[in-house]
Tab-separated table of C-alpha atoms and ligand atoms in Angstrom:
chain	number	residue	atom	x	y	z
A	1	MET	CA	-92.878	-3.961	-67.601
A	2	LEU	CA	-93.960	-1.508	-65.173
A	3	ARG	CA	-90.719	-2.181	-62.982
A	4	GLU	CA	-88.629	-1.562	-66.022
A	5	LEU	CA	-90.782	1.554	-66.952
A	6	LEU	CA	-90.035	2.714	-63.184
A	7	THR	CA	-86.132	2.013	-63.545
A	8	LEU	CA	-85.977	3.865	-66.800
A	9	ALA	CA	-87.887	6.849	-65.528
A	10	LEU	CA	-85.543	6.921	-62.645
A	11	THR	CA	-82.305	6.258	-64.510
A	12	GLY	CA	-83.552	8.462	-66.894
A	13	LEU	CA	-80.190	8.764	-68.793
A	14	MET	CA	-81.530	6.861	-71.744
A	15	MET	CA	-82.177	8.563	-74.836
A	16	SER	CA	-85.427	8.375	-76.036
A	17	PHE	CA	-84.966	6.856	-79.386
A	18	SER	CA	-82.445	4.171	-80.366
A	19	ALA	CA	-80.759	6.036	-83.004
A	20	ALA	CA	-79.705	8.526	-80.231
A	21	CYS	CA	-79.245	6.273	-77.895
A	22	PRO	CA	-77.007	3.056	-78.664
A	23	VAL	CA	-76.276	1.127	-75.415
A	24	PRO	CA	-72.543	0.802	-74.887
A	25	THR	CA	-71.485	-2.730	-74.645
A	26	PRO	CA	-67.957	-4.299	-73.685
A	27	THR	CA	-65.884	-5.289	-76.096
A	28	THR	CA	-64.568	-8.866	-76.159
A	29	THR	CA	-61.161	-9.968	-77.161
A	30	THR	CA	-59.957	-13.706	-76.589
A	31	VAL	CA	-57.105	-12.580	-74.158
A	32	PRO	CA	-56.356	-14.998	-71.877
A	33	SER	CA	-55.962	-13.574	-68.321
A	34	ALA	CA	-52.392	-13.763	-68.322
A	35	THR	CA	-51.992	-11.632	-71.033
A	36	ALA	CA	-54.752	-9.363	-70.188
A	37	SER	CA	-52.506	-8.697	-66.767
A	38	THR	CA	-49.568	-7.700	-68.655
A	39	ALA	CA	-51.138	-5.567	-70.909
A	40	SER	CA	-52.618	-3.897	-67.611
A	41	GLY	CA	-49.600	-3.357	-66.041
A	42	GLY	CA	-49.666	-6.165	-63.329
A	43	THR	CA	-53.111	-6.132	-62.461
A	44	ASP	CA	-56.103	-7.601	-63.801
A	45	ARG	CA	-57.966	-4.168	-63.963
A	46	LEU	CA	-59.755	-3.406	-67.530
A	47	VAL	CA	-61.051	-0.021	-68.704
A	48	PHE	CA	-64.286	0.111	-70.877
A	49	CYS	CA	-65.640	3.145	-72.931
A	50	HIS	CA	-69.221	3.202	-73.605
A	51	PHE	CA	-69.795	3.423	-77.230
A	52	MET	CA	-73.136	4.301	-78.961
A	53	ILE	CA	-73.926	2.094	-81.916
A	54	GLY	CA	-77.225	4.113	-82.353
A	55	ILE	CA	-75.399	7.299	-83.985
A	56	THR	CA	-73.317	5.419	-86.205
A	57	SER	CA	-75.520	3.932	-88.746
A	58	ASN	CA	-73.863	5.850	-91.528
A	59	ARG	CA	-70.851	4.305	-91.279
A	60	GLN	CA	-69.701	2.309	-94.411
A	61	SER	CA	-66.851	-0.104	-93.505
A	62	ALA	CA	-64.788	-1.312	-90.466
A	63	ARG	CA	-62.525	1.367	-91.752
A	64	ASP	CA	-64.966	4.001	-90.488
A	65	TYR	CA	-64.208	2.393	-86.987
A	66	ASP	CA	-60.236	2.560	-87.053
A	67	ASP	CA	-59.656	6.015	-85.637
A	68	ASP	CA	-61.933	5.521	-82.753
A	69	MET	CA	-60.163	2.159	-81.800
A	70	GLN	CA	-56.767	3.358	-82.276
A	71	ARG	CA	-57.634	6.410	-80.294
A	72	ALA	CA	-59.137	4.446	-77.512
A	73	LYS	CA	-56.069	1.946	-77.409
A	74	ASP	CA	-53.422	4.933	-77.301
A	75	ALA	CA	-55.495	6.342	-74.143
A	76	GLY	CA	-55.490	2.796	-72.308
A	77	ILE	CA	-59.081	1.605	-72.991
A	78	ASP	CA	-59.095	-2.110	-73.386
A	79	ALA	CA	-62.507	-2.403	-74.717
A	80	PHE	CA	-65.167	-0.760	-76.058
A	81	ALA	CA	-68.930	-1.269	-74.861
A	82	LEU	CA	-71.116	-1.496	-77.642
A	83	ASN	CA	-74.414	-0.174	-76.821
A	84	ILE	CA	-77.171	-1.425	-78.901
A	85	GLY	CA	-80.946	-1.252	-79.474
A	86	THR	CA	-83.055	-3.183	-82.095
A	87	ASP	CA	-82.110	-1.240	-85.009
A	88	PRO	CA	-82.075	-2.859	-88.591
A	89	TYR	CA	-78.294	-1.525	-88.875
A	90	THR	CA	-77.047	-2.891	-85.727
A	91	ASP	CA	-75.482	-5.934	-87.091
A	92	THR	CA	-74.073	-4.303	-89.829
A	93	GLN	CA	-72.282	-1.870	-87.705
A	94	LEU	CA	-71.451	-4.580	-85.040
A	95	ASN	CA	-69.652	-6.415	-87.845
A	96	PHE	CA	-67.575	-3.267	-88.587
A	97	ALA	CA	-66.877	-2.742	-85.187
A	98	TYR	CA	-65.755	-6.139	-84.382
A	99	GLU	CA	-63.564	-6.431	-87.574
A	100	SER	CA	-61.584	-3.079	-86.917
A	101	ALA	CA	-61.252	-3.798	-83.181
A	102	ALA	CA	-59.540	-7.001	-84.341
A	103	GLN	CA	-57.083	-5.244	-86.517
A	104	HIS	CA	-56.064	-2.802	-83.986
A	105	GLY	CA	-55.844	-5.209	-80.796
A	106	MET	CA	-58.698	-3.659	-79.361
A	107	GLN	CA	-61.800	-5.850	-77.580
A	108	VAL	CA	-65.126	-5.095	-77.704
A	109	PHE	CA	-68.488	-6.446	-75.902
A	110	LEU	CA	-72.205	-6.035	-76.101
A	111	SER	CA	-74.034	-3.627	-74.245
A	112	PHE	CA	-77.810	-4.203	-74.369
A	113	ASP	CA	-79.849	-1.025	-74.025
A	114	PHE	CA	-83.185	-2.053	-72.412
A	115	ASN	CA	-84.706	1.081	-73.631
A	116	TRP	CA	-85.198	-0.879	-76.613
A	117	TRP	CA	-84.617	-4.459	-75.468
A	118	ASN	CA	-87.148	-5.760	-73.184
A	119	ALA	CA	-86.882	-7.850	-69.994
A	120	GLY	CA	-88.598	-10.768	-71.692
A	121	GLN	CA	-86.093	-11.027	-74.302
A	122	GLY	CA	-83.733	-13.244	-72.464
A	123	GLY	CA	-83.424	-15.741	-75.320
A	124	ALA	CA	-82.913	-13.078	-77.987
A	125	VAL	CA	-80.301	-11.339	-75.886
A	126	GLY	CA	-78.375	-14.578	-75.726
A	127	ALA	CA	-78.853	-15.347	-79.342
A	128	LYS	CA	-77.185	-12.117	-79.983
A	129	VAL	CA	-74.382	-12.959	-77.649
A	130	ARG	CA	-73.775	-15.995	-79.151
A	131	GLN	CA	-73.789	-14.434	-82.725
A	132	TYR	CA	-70.378	-12.410	-81.877
A	133	ALA	CA	-68.966	-14.510	-78.934
A	134	SER	CA	-66.239	-16.473	-81.203
A	135	ARG	CA	-65.195	-13.334	-82.849
A	136	PRO	CA	-61.502	-12.385	-81.955
A	137	ALA	CA	-62.125	-9.162	-80.814
A	138	GLN	CA	-64.602	-10.153	-78.245
A	139	LEU	CA	-63.817	-9.406	-74.534
A	140	LYS	CA	-63.299	-12.414	-72.415
A	141	VAL	CA	-62.851	-12.206	-68.547
A	142	ASP	CA	-62.136	-15.340	-66.671
A	143	GLY	CA	-62.226	-17.271	-69.945
A	144	LYS	CA	-66.228	-16.079	-70.512
A	145	VAL	CA	-67.532	-13.958	-73.009
A	146	PHE	CA	-68.165	-10.794	-71.267
A	147	VAL	CA	-71.619	-8.706	-71.791
A	148	SER	CA	-73.128	-5.772	-70.006
A	149	SER	CA	-76.491	-3.749	-70.447
A	150	PHE	CA	-78.012	-0.440	-69.676
A	151	SER	CA	-80.768	-1.069	-67.470
A	152	GLY	CA	-82.571	-4.291	-67.615
A	153	ASP	CA	-83.077	-5.331	-64.101
A	154	SER	CA	-85.783	-8.040	-64.726
A	155	VAL	CA	-84.085	-9.799	-67.617
A	156	ASP	CA	-84.103	-13.715	-67.493
A	157	VAL	CA	-80.772	-14.538	-67.088
A	158	GLY	CA	-81.212	-18.246	-67.148
A	159	ALA	CA	-82.950	-17.786	-70.691
A	160	MET	CA	-80.183	-15.809	-71.858
A	161	THR	CA	-77.034	-17.800	-70.770
A	162	ALA	CA	-78.965	-20.716	-72.275
A	163	ALA	CA	-79.490	-19.111	-75.630
A	164	ALA	CA	-75.679	-18.114	-75.405
A	165	GLY	CA	-74.793	-21.243	-75.050
A	166	GLN	CA	-71.829	-20.885	-72.882
A	167	ASP	CA	-71.019	-19.656	-69.385
A	168	LEU	CA	-71.096	-15.703	-69.507
A	169	PHE	CA	-69.462	-13.254	-67.546
A	170	PHE	CA	-72.625	-10.896	-67.346
A	171	ALA	CA	-72.154	-7.759	-65.624
A	172	PRO	CA	-75.331	-5.773	-66.321
A	173	ASN	CA	-76.712	-2.418	-65.318
A	174	PHE	CA	-78.772	-3.920	-62.573
A	175	HIS	CA	-79.679	-1.894	-59.788
A	176	PRO	CA	-79.218	-2.707	-55.852
A	177	GLY	CA	-82.303	-3.496	-54.495
A	178	GLN	CA	-84.423	-4.296	-58.107
A	179	GLY	CA	-81.716	-6.738	-60.159
A	180	ASN	CA	-80.912	-10.284	-58.854
A	181	PHE	CA	-77.436	-9.957	-58.024
A	182	ASP	CA	-76.894	-13.677	-57.424
A	183	ALA	CA	-77.316	-14.332	-60.959
A	184	ILE	CA	-74.846	-12.115	-62.542
A	185	GLN	CA	-70.821	-12.062	-62.420
A	186	GLY	CA	-70.488	-8.137	-61.765
A	187	ALA	CA	-72.508	-4.938	-62.614
A	188	LEU	CA	-72.185	-1.782	-64.026
A	189	ASN	CA	-72.982	1.506	-62.211
A	190	TRP	CA	-74.515	4.016	-64.604
A	191	MET	CA	-74.669	6.934	-62.228
A	192	ALA	CA	-71.503	8.659	-62.662
A	193	TRP	CA	-72.813	12.274	-61.744
A	194	PRO	CA	-74.023	13.618	-58.518
A	195	ASN	CA	-77.915	13.602	-58.207
A	196	ASN	CA	-80.864	13.773	-56.390
A	197	GLY	CA	-81.762	9.982	-56.161
A	198	GLU	CA	-83.846	10.708	-59.155
A	199	ASN	CA	-81.906	11.181	-62.060
A	200	LYS	CA	-81.632	14.951	-61.561
A	201	ALA	CA	-79.391	17.247	-60.018
A	202	PRO	CA	-78.963	17.253	-56.472
A	203	THR	CA	-81.415	19.897	-54.428
A	204	ALA	CA	-80.967	21.163	-51.174
A	205	GLY	CA	-81.166	18.556	-48.817
A	206	ARG	CA	-81.068	15.648	-51.342
A	207	THR	CA	-77.699	14.766	-52.700
A	208	VAL	CA	-76.582	11.140	-54.022
A	209	THR	CA	-73.047	11.514	-54.799
A	210	VAL	CA	-71.118	9.194	-57.042
A	211	ALA	CA	-69.161	7.593	-54.082
A	212	ASP	CA	-72.656	6.664	-52.546
A	213	GLY	CA	-73.439	4.997	-55.391
A	214	ASP	CA	-70.266	2.973	-55.281
A	215	ARG	CA	-70.927	2.247	-51.854
A	216	SER	CA	-74.513	0.746	-52.746
A	217	TYR	CA	-72.992	-1.231	-55.798
A	218	VAL	CA	-69.988	-2.751	-53.602
A	219	THR	CA	-72.774	-3.734	-50.802
A	220	ALA	CA	-74.848	-5.544	-53.175
A	221	LEU	CA	-72.156	-7.313	-55.188
A	222	LYS	CA	-70.787	-8.952	-51.986
A	223	GLY	CA	-67.104	-9.253	-53.604
A	224	LYS	CA	-68.178	-9.790	-57.209
A	225	PRO	CA	-66.461	-7.451	-59.465
A	226	TYR	CA	-67.826	-3.855	-59.882
A	227	VAL	CA	-67.671	-1.985	-63.056
A	228	ALA	CA	-67.301	2.027	-61.587
A	229	PRO	CA	-68.377	4.697	-63.838
A	230	VAL	CA	-66.374	7.767	-64.570
A	231	SER	CA	-67.880	10.744	-66.716
A	232	PRO	CA	-66.737	14.092	-67.510
A	233	TRP	CA	-70.278	15.924	-67.753
A	234	PHE	CA	-73.585	16.033	-68.424
A	235	SER	CA	-76.011	18.340	-70.062
A	236	THR	CA	-78.830	17.856	-72.379
A	237	HIS	CA	-81.084	20.315	-74.177
A	238	PHE	CA	-83.399	18.745	-76.450
A	239	GLY	CA	-86.416	20.871	-77.120
A	240	SER	CA	-90.011	20.419	-79.271
A	241	GLU	CA	-87.610	20.071	-82.395
A	242	VAL	CA	-87.418	16.537	-81.745
A	243	SER	CA	-89.784	13.735	-80.245
A	244	TYR	CA	-87.377	12.825	-77.257
A	245	SER	CA	-87.567	16.485	-75.544
A	246	LYS	CA	-84.937	16.609	-72.471
A	247	ASN	CA	-83.532	19.185	-70.750
A	248	TRP	CA	-81.363	19.174	-67.877
A	249	VAL	CA	-77.731	18.874	-66.432
A	250	PHE	CA	-75.864	17.284	-63.507
A	251	PRO	CA	-73.160	18.990	-61.874
A	252	SER	CA	-70.177	18.471	-63.756
A	253	ASP	CA	-67.566	21.150	-63.289
A	254	MET	CA	-64.452	19.530	-61.931
A	255	LEU	CA	-65.923	15.849	-61.921
A	256	TRP	CA	-63.696	14.436	-64.416
A	257	TYR	CA	-60.508	15.385	-62.170
A	258	ASP	CA	-62.361	14.464	-58.878
A	259	ARG	CA	-63.780	11.126	-60.085
A	260	TRP	CA	-60.551	9.903	-61.530
A	261	ARG	CA	-59.120	10.474	-57.938
A	262	GLU	CA	-61.990	8.588	-56.555
A	263	ILE	CA	-61.054	5.653	-58.893
A	264	LEU	CA	-57.637	5.582	-57.919
A	265	ALA	CA	-58.255	5.528	-54.230
A	266	LEU	CA	-61.329	3.041	-54.924
A	267	GLY	CA	-59.319	0.560	-57.327
A	268	PRO	CA	-62.365	-1.490	-58.623
A	269	ARG	CA	-61.647	-4.452	-60.975
A	270	PHE	CA	-63.429	-2.346	-63.961
A	271	VAL	CA	-63.686	1.224	-64.891
A	272	GLU	CA	-66.325	2.408	-67.722
A	273	ILE	CA	-66.060	5.841	-68.960
A	274	ILE	CA	-69.385	7.323	-69.830
A	275	THR	CA	-69.075	7.806	-73.165
A	276	TRP	CA	-67.150	7.700	-76.254
A	277	ASN	CA	-69.746	8.968	-78.585
A	278	ASP	CA	-73.070	10.129	-76.639
A	279	TYR	CA	-72.849	13.955	-78.071
A	280	GLY	CA	-76.642	14.133	-76.908
A	281	GLU	CA	-75.876	14.323	-73.194
A	282	SER	CA	-72.463	16.119	-73.866
A	283	HIS	CA	-70.125	13.339	-72.115
A	284	TYR	CA	-68.126	12.257	-74.806
A	285	VAL	CA	-64.578	12.071	-74.848
A	286	GLY	CA	-64.068	10.736	-78.474
A	287	PRO	CA	-63.678	13.457	-81.222
A	288	LEU	CA	-66.358	15.596	-82.782
A	289	SER	CA	-64.786	14.231	-86.160
A	290	SER	CA	-65.877	10.324	-84.944
A	291	PRO	CA	-68.559	9.399	-87.993
A	292	HIS	CA	-71.757	9.715	-86.491
A	293	THR	CA	-75.421	11.148	-87.367
A	294	ASP	CA	-77.113	13.831	-85.777
A	295	ASP	CA	-79.570	13.352	-83.541
A	296	GLY	CA	-80.298	17.015	-82.921
A	297	ALA	CA	-77.091	17.276	-80.463
A	298	SER	CA	-75.169	19.444	-83.099
A	299	LYS	CA	-76.612	22.731	-81.623
A	300	TRP	CA	-74.860	22.196	-78.452
A	301	VAL	CA	-71.714	20.320	-79.932
A	302	MET	CA	-70.407	21.992	-82.690
A	303	ASP	CA	-67.302	23.771	-81.812
A	304	MET	CA	-67.296	21.928	-78.389
A	305	PRO	CA	-64.164	19.411	-78.844
A	306	HIS	CA	-63.838	17.499	-75.750
A	307	SER	CA	-60.779	15.370	-76.874
A	308	GLY	CA	-58.715	17.054	-74.007
A	309	TRP	CA	-60.662	15.149	-71.692
A	310	LEU	CA	-59.131	11.643	-72.910
A	311	GLU	CA	-55.663	13.209	-73.112
A	312	MET	CA	-56.084	14.115	-69.285
A	313	ALA	CA	-57.454	10.871	-68.761
A	314	LYS	CA	-54.550	9.045	-70.071
A	315	PRO	CA	-52.223	8.922	-66.805
A	316	PHE	CA	-55.095	8.374	-64.448
A	317	ILE	CA	-55.677	5.381	-66.623
A	318	ALA	CA	-52.155	4.167	-66.693
A	319	ALA	CA	-51.820	4.513	-62.729
A	320	TYR	CA	-55.333	2.748	-62.490
A	321	LYS	CA	-54.108	-0.239	-64.168
A	322	ALA	CA	-50.735	-0.364	-62.445
A	323	GLY	CA	-52.880	-0.508	-59.255
A	324	VAL	CA	-51.182	2.710	-57.835
A	325	THR	CA	-52.920	5.916	-56.531
A	326	VAL	CA	-50.022	8.564	-57.806
A	327	ALA	CA	-50.413	9.540	-61.636
A	328	LEU	CA	-47.294	11.347	-61.511
A	329	PRO	CA	-45.060	8.559	-63.138
A	330	PHE	CA	-47.461	8.144	-65.919
A	331	ILE	CA	-47.254	11.846	-66.922
A	332	HIS	CA	-44.976	11.381	-70.204
A	333	GLU	CA	-45.982	15.057	-71.592
A	334	GLU	CA	-46.575	18.012	-70.135
A	335	LYS	CA	-50.180	19.625	-70.507
A	336	LEU	CA	-52.619	22.184	-69.501
A	337	VAL	CA	-56.386	21.045	-70.045
A	338	TYR	CA	-59.080	23.386	-69.707
A	339	TRP	CA	-62.559	23.637	-69.966
A	340	TYR	CA	-65.499	26.027	-69.449
A	341	ARG	CA	-69.016	26.572	-70.500
A	342	PRO	CA	-69.103	29.420	-73.198
A	343	THR	CA	-71.651	31.855	-71.397
A	344	LYS	CA	-72.369	32.526	-67.984
A	345	LYS	CA	-75.407	30.862	-66.451
A	346	ASP	CA	-77.741	33.877	-65.723
A	347	LEU	CA	-77.514	34.892	-69.647
A	348	ASN	CA	-80.920	34.896	-70.481
A	349	CYS	CA	-81.797	33.261	-74.137
A	350	ASP	CA	-85.574	33.042	-73.440
A	351	ALA	CA	-86.266	34.861	-76.184
A	352	THR	CA	-84.619	32.478	-79.024
A	353	ASP	CA	-84.174	29.286	-77.071
A	354	THR	CA	-85.472	25.981	-78.659
A	355	THR	CA	-87.223	24.684	-75.488
A	356	MET	CA	-89.350	27.807	-75.348
A	357	SER	CA	-91.873	27.189	-77.937
A	358	GLY	CA	-93.896	24.443	-79.552
A	359	SER	CA	-95.287	21.475	-77.625
A	360	PRO	CA	-92.499	19.434	-76.522
A	361	ASN	CA	-93.142	15.678	-75.487
A	362	ASN	CA	-92.601	15.325	-71.661
A	363	ALA	CA	-93.981	11.492	-71.325
A	364	SER	CA	-90.210	10.905	-69.683
A	365	GLY	CA	-90.487	13.567	-67.263
A	366	ASN	CA	-87.099	15.028	-68.429
A	367	PHE	CA	-88.242	18.135	-70.095
A	368	PHE	CA	-87.925	21.851	-68.617
A	369	ALA	CA	-88.497	25.055	-70.736
A	370	GLY	CA	-85.769	27.461	-70.772
A	371	ARG	CA	-82.586	27.337	-69.037
A	372	PRO	CA	-81.776	23.342	-68.521
A	373	ASN	CA	-83.165	21.851	-64.778
A	374	GLY	CA	-80.278	21.788	-62.302
A	375	TYR	CA	-78.365	24.767	-64.121
A	376	GLU	CA	-77.934	26.557	-60.754
A	377	SER	CA	-75.618	23.354	-59.573
A	378	MET	CA	-72.762	24.662	-62.443
A	379	THR	CA	-70.347	27.501	-61.508
A	380	ASP	CA	-69.272	30.281	-63.911
A	381	GLU	CA	-65.701	29.268	-63.514
A	382	VAL	CA	-63.031	28.237	-65.789
A	383	PHE	CA	-61.418	25.034	-64.914
A	384	VAL	CA	-57.841	23.742	-65.370
A	385	VAL	CA	-55.971	20.647	-64.670
A	386	ALA	CA	-52.122	20.558	-65.126
A	387	LEU	CA	-50.046	17.739	-65.712
A	388	LEU	CA	-46.706	18.681	-64.646
A	389	LYS	CA	-43.452	16.172	-64.215
A	390	SER	CA	-42.213	19.144	-61.571
A	391	PRO	CA	-43.778	22.142	-60.167
A	392	GLY	CA	-44.937	25.254	-62.236
A	393	ARG	CA	-46.987	28.479	-62.137
A	394	VAL	CA	-50.197	28.392	-64.099
A	395	THR	CA	-51.949	31.602	-64.996
A	396	VAL	CA	-55.405	32.142	-66.285
A	397	GLN	CA	-56.439	35.332	-67.787
A	398	SER	CA	-60.303	34.797	-68.460
A	399	GLY	CA	-61.601	37.609	-70.497
A	400	ASP	CA	-62.397	40.673	-68.505
A	401	GLN	CA	-61.340	39.239	-65.117
A	402	PRO	CA	-58.188	39.798	-63.507
A	403	PRO	CA	-55.404	37.154	-64.095
A	404	LYS	CA	-55.234	34.476	-61.308
A	405	THR	CA	-52.053	32.706	-60.896
A	406	PHE	CA	-51.796	29.225	-59.182
A	407	GLU	CA	-48.746	27.220	-57.841
A	408	ALA	CA	-49.035	23.913	-59.280
A	409	PRO	CA	-47.377	20.841	-57.628
A	410	ALA	CA	-45.393	18.014	-60.027
A	411	GLY	CA	-48.293	15.583	-61.019
A	412	ILE	CA	-52.223	16.074	-61.959
A	413	SER	CA	-53.394	19.054	-59.830
A	414	ALA	CA	-56.804	21.320	-60.472
A	415	HIS	CA	-57.590	24.785	-60.171
A	416	ARG	CA	-60.434	27.215	-61.079
A	417	ALA	CA	-60.736	30.558	-61.892
A	418	PRO	CA	-63.865	32.973	-62.548
A	419	MET	CA	-65.482	33.287	-66.074
A	420	GLY	CA	-64.693	36.307	-67.672
A	421	ILE	CA	-66.092	37.724	-70.978
A	422	GLY	CA	-63.470	37.591	-73.665
A	423	GLN	CA	-60.367	35.513	-74.709
A	424	GLN	CA	-59.330	32.832	-72.805
A	425	LYS	CA	-55.040	32.573	-72.268
A	426	PHE	CA	-53.308	30.077	-70.354
A	427	THR	CA	-49.711	30.183	-69.182
A	428	VAL	CA	-47.471	28.047	-67.500
A	429	THR	CA	-43.687	28.954	-66.460
A	430	ARG	CA	-41.150	27.260	-64.359
A	431	GLY	CA	-38.063	29.163	-63.184
A	432	GLY	CA	-38.866	32.308	-65.093
A	433	GLN	CA	-39.017	30.560	-68.399
A	434	THR	CA	-42.654	29.930	-70.387
A	435	ILE	CA	-43.154	26.323	-70.654
A	436	LEU	CA	-46.607	26.239	-72.599
A	437	SER	CA	-48.603	29.427	-73.073
A	438	GLY	CA	-51.725	29.884	-75.495
A	439	THR	CA	-55.236	31.690	-76.381
A	440	SER	CA	-58.339	29.129	-76.732
A	441	LEU	CA	-60.149	29.018	-79.856
A	442	LYS	CA	-63.194	29.753	-78.073
A	443	ASN	CA	-64.238	32.885	-76.235
A	444	ILE	CA	-66.475	33.219	-73.307
A	445	VAL	CA	-69.495	35.522	-74.566
A	446	ASP	CA	-72.356	37.251	-73.285
A	447	THR	CA	-74.905	36.319	-76.046
A	448	CYS	CA	-76.673	33.400	-76.690
A	449	ILE	CA	-74.606	31.193	-79.384
A	450	CYS	CA	-76.935	29.721	-82.100
A	451	GLY	CA	-79.907	31.433	-79.723
A	452	ILE	CA	-79.963	28.823	-77.227
A	453	TYR	CA	-78.869	27.750	-73.902
A	454	ASN	CA	-75.808	25.777	-74.045
A	455	PHE	CA	-74.396	24.009	-70.890
A	456	ASN	CA	-72.128	21.761	-72.789
A	457	ALA	CA	-68.029	22.334	-71.997
A	458	TYR	CA	-65.476	23.643	-74.428
A	459	VAL	CA	-62.118	21.689	-73.781
A	460	GLY	CA	-59.046	22.790	-74.673
A	461	THR	CA	-55.467	21.721	-74.163
A	462	LEU	CA	-51.910	23.394	-74.073
A	463	PRO	CA	-50.203	22.517	-76.187
A	464	PRO	CA	-53.156	22.580	-79.036
A	465	PRO	CA	-53.972	19.732	-80.990
A	466	ALA	CA	-52.505	19.748	-84.453
A	467	THR	CA	-55.619	19.668	-85.846
A	468	ILE	CA	-58.814	21.602	-85.036
A	469	ASP	CA	-61.793	18.705	-84.281
A	470	ARG	CA	-65.034	19.459	-86.194
A	471	LEU	CA	-68.406	17.662	-86.612
A	472	GLN	CA	-68.481	16.266	-90.131
A	473	PRO	CA	-71.380	17.214	-92.339
A	474	ALA	CA	-73.567	13.770	-91.283
A	475	GLY	CA	-73.411	15.083	-87.704
A	476	LEU	CA	-74.455	18.711	-88.439
A	477	THR	CA	-77.810	17.530	-90.562
A	478	MET	CA	-80.271	18.686	-87.724
A	479	LEU	CA	-78.248	21.861	-86.964
A	480	SER	CA	-80.676	24.465	-87.997
A	481	GLN	CA	-83.999	22.752	-87.283
A	482	GLY	CA	-85.892	24.647	-84.659
A	483	LEU	CA	-83.015	27.406	-84.396
A	484	LYS	CA	-84.491	30.941	-83.993
A	485	ALA	CA	-81.207	32.900	-84.383
A	486	ALA	CA	-78.377	32.541	-86.849
A	487	CYS	CA	-75.787	30.094	-86.316
A	488	PRO	CA	-72.768	29.802	-88.354
A	489	ILE	CA	-71.239	26.176	-89.078
A	490	ASN	CA	-67.788	25.241	-87.429
A	491	THR	CA	-66.565	28.407	-86.579
A	492	LEU	CA	-63.207	27.428	-84.433
A	493	GLY	CA	-60.447	28.768	-85.923
A	494	ALA	CA	-62.351	30.949	-88.361
A	495	SER	CA	-61.077	34.336	-88.574
A	496	THR	CA	-63.386	36.803	-86.630
B	501	NAG	C1	-92.078	17.516	-67.233
B	501	NAG	O1	-92.142	16.579	-66.138
B	501	NAG	C2	-91.554	16.583	-64.927
B	501	NAG	C3	-91.761	15.330	-64.035
B	501	NAG	O2	-92.854	15.465	-63.751
B	501	NAG	C4	-91.673	17.998	-64.358
B	501	NAG	O3	-91.248	18.266	-63.120
B	501	NAG	C5	-91.484	19.104	-65.166
B	501	NAG	O4	-91.949	20.392	-64.945
B	501	NAG	C6	-92.361	18.899	-66.529
B	501	NAG	N1	-91.866	19.638	-67.496
B	501	NAG	C7	-92.999	20.947	-68.126
B	501	NAG	C8	-92.383	21.940	-68.619
B	501	NAG	O5	-94.055	21.107	-67.549
């Protein structure tokens, strides 16, 4: 138990309550490996995406999962890792998810969140696996039911397998030097962000890169399959308005682009996108409109769509599954994907920020007052990724900064420009013709939006999406709790 707590403290990524912290689990479908190979474009590689069941307790039927299943499948994701705690609604929601997945040709698998399950529950974990093992959407790898976890290094794998009543493909989030890697078939590394080795942003002289994590896992696995993490961002900002206060960032700026390139070069058997819908830690790539409850994250998630990141991942995913390192042949539609924080990091919001008052719970050691811990590691820049079939010229006009122009090659290229206060305009030209052009729906401002420090990213695309992605009422229920400033609801696209 102490060891488990230590692991949790070190990984520190778990949410403090199960509603906010569903554990992603892999999806299972009874796909024979030959089929899987074909589906993966000639390799046996699979892409998973961590999905928090803990914030989808409000879903009423399998239909409420349909849009997520279809969108993920369209992006090339093979399976959702359904992160589960021990909440009373878990089975209801798992049944909906397995049913919807089966109807959409998606796969799912269970990912046990050991913030809520404890390591002594191997038998109960195995029984839960058995409950879903024969569902049509269950992911099987090498003919075995696939199972994963968040944390759980000391779970009794023997008791688990016995209770499951069959051989499993168990690829948990064990940690090198802690879990028994001889007892498992593969392992998931959760640390998708550069860090200091203690679940916070790197500091001077203390940097653990994501690639450092890859090397530790590959060494510990001794040839067994590795589930490599890829995540676009990390920012969380819970104050005393909730019991699970936590407030830090990991450096994320161009991470989504850099990490996909690392993934292509590394070529692991499995990749897990972290996450589809963990809004609280700002690493969602699913839509804001995906039905979910509000754990208090709406303060930094409202008006901050991330779907452009999923669009950007598509050619990377296709290249990964084809076993090649160049994504150019998989660009089917030319796009510009851009993102930025809505305010500069030196903006002072202390007078109205939610972390500056009350008596926040710091049992986790993850609470800090004011700007999120690690904020210095983020740069005041606008990040632009061009997905082009042939070379083009990208121009960024960020507010009051002079315009910046970049020559972008064919393929996927990354560019960055200093943040300027005001409107954010982007153009792509080729041979004097304008290919793409538009103004972001989100300005960079020099005021505290809703009164708080918001280090989440706004992600836009050119061409823009057909509809504006918005939080639904259930995802906004805690918006005003603890706020000390006005906070108009769903302002994107509203006339100003
Ligand atoms: C919370 O705990 C961490 C770890 O001990 C510490 O670094 C941090 O300063 C604490 N936060 C506050 C506001 O005291």
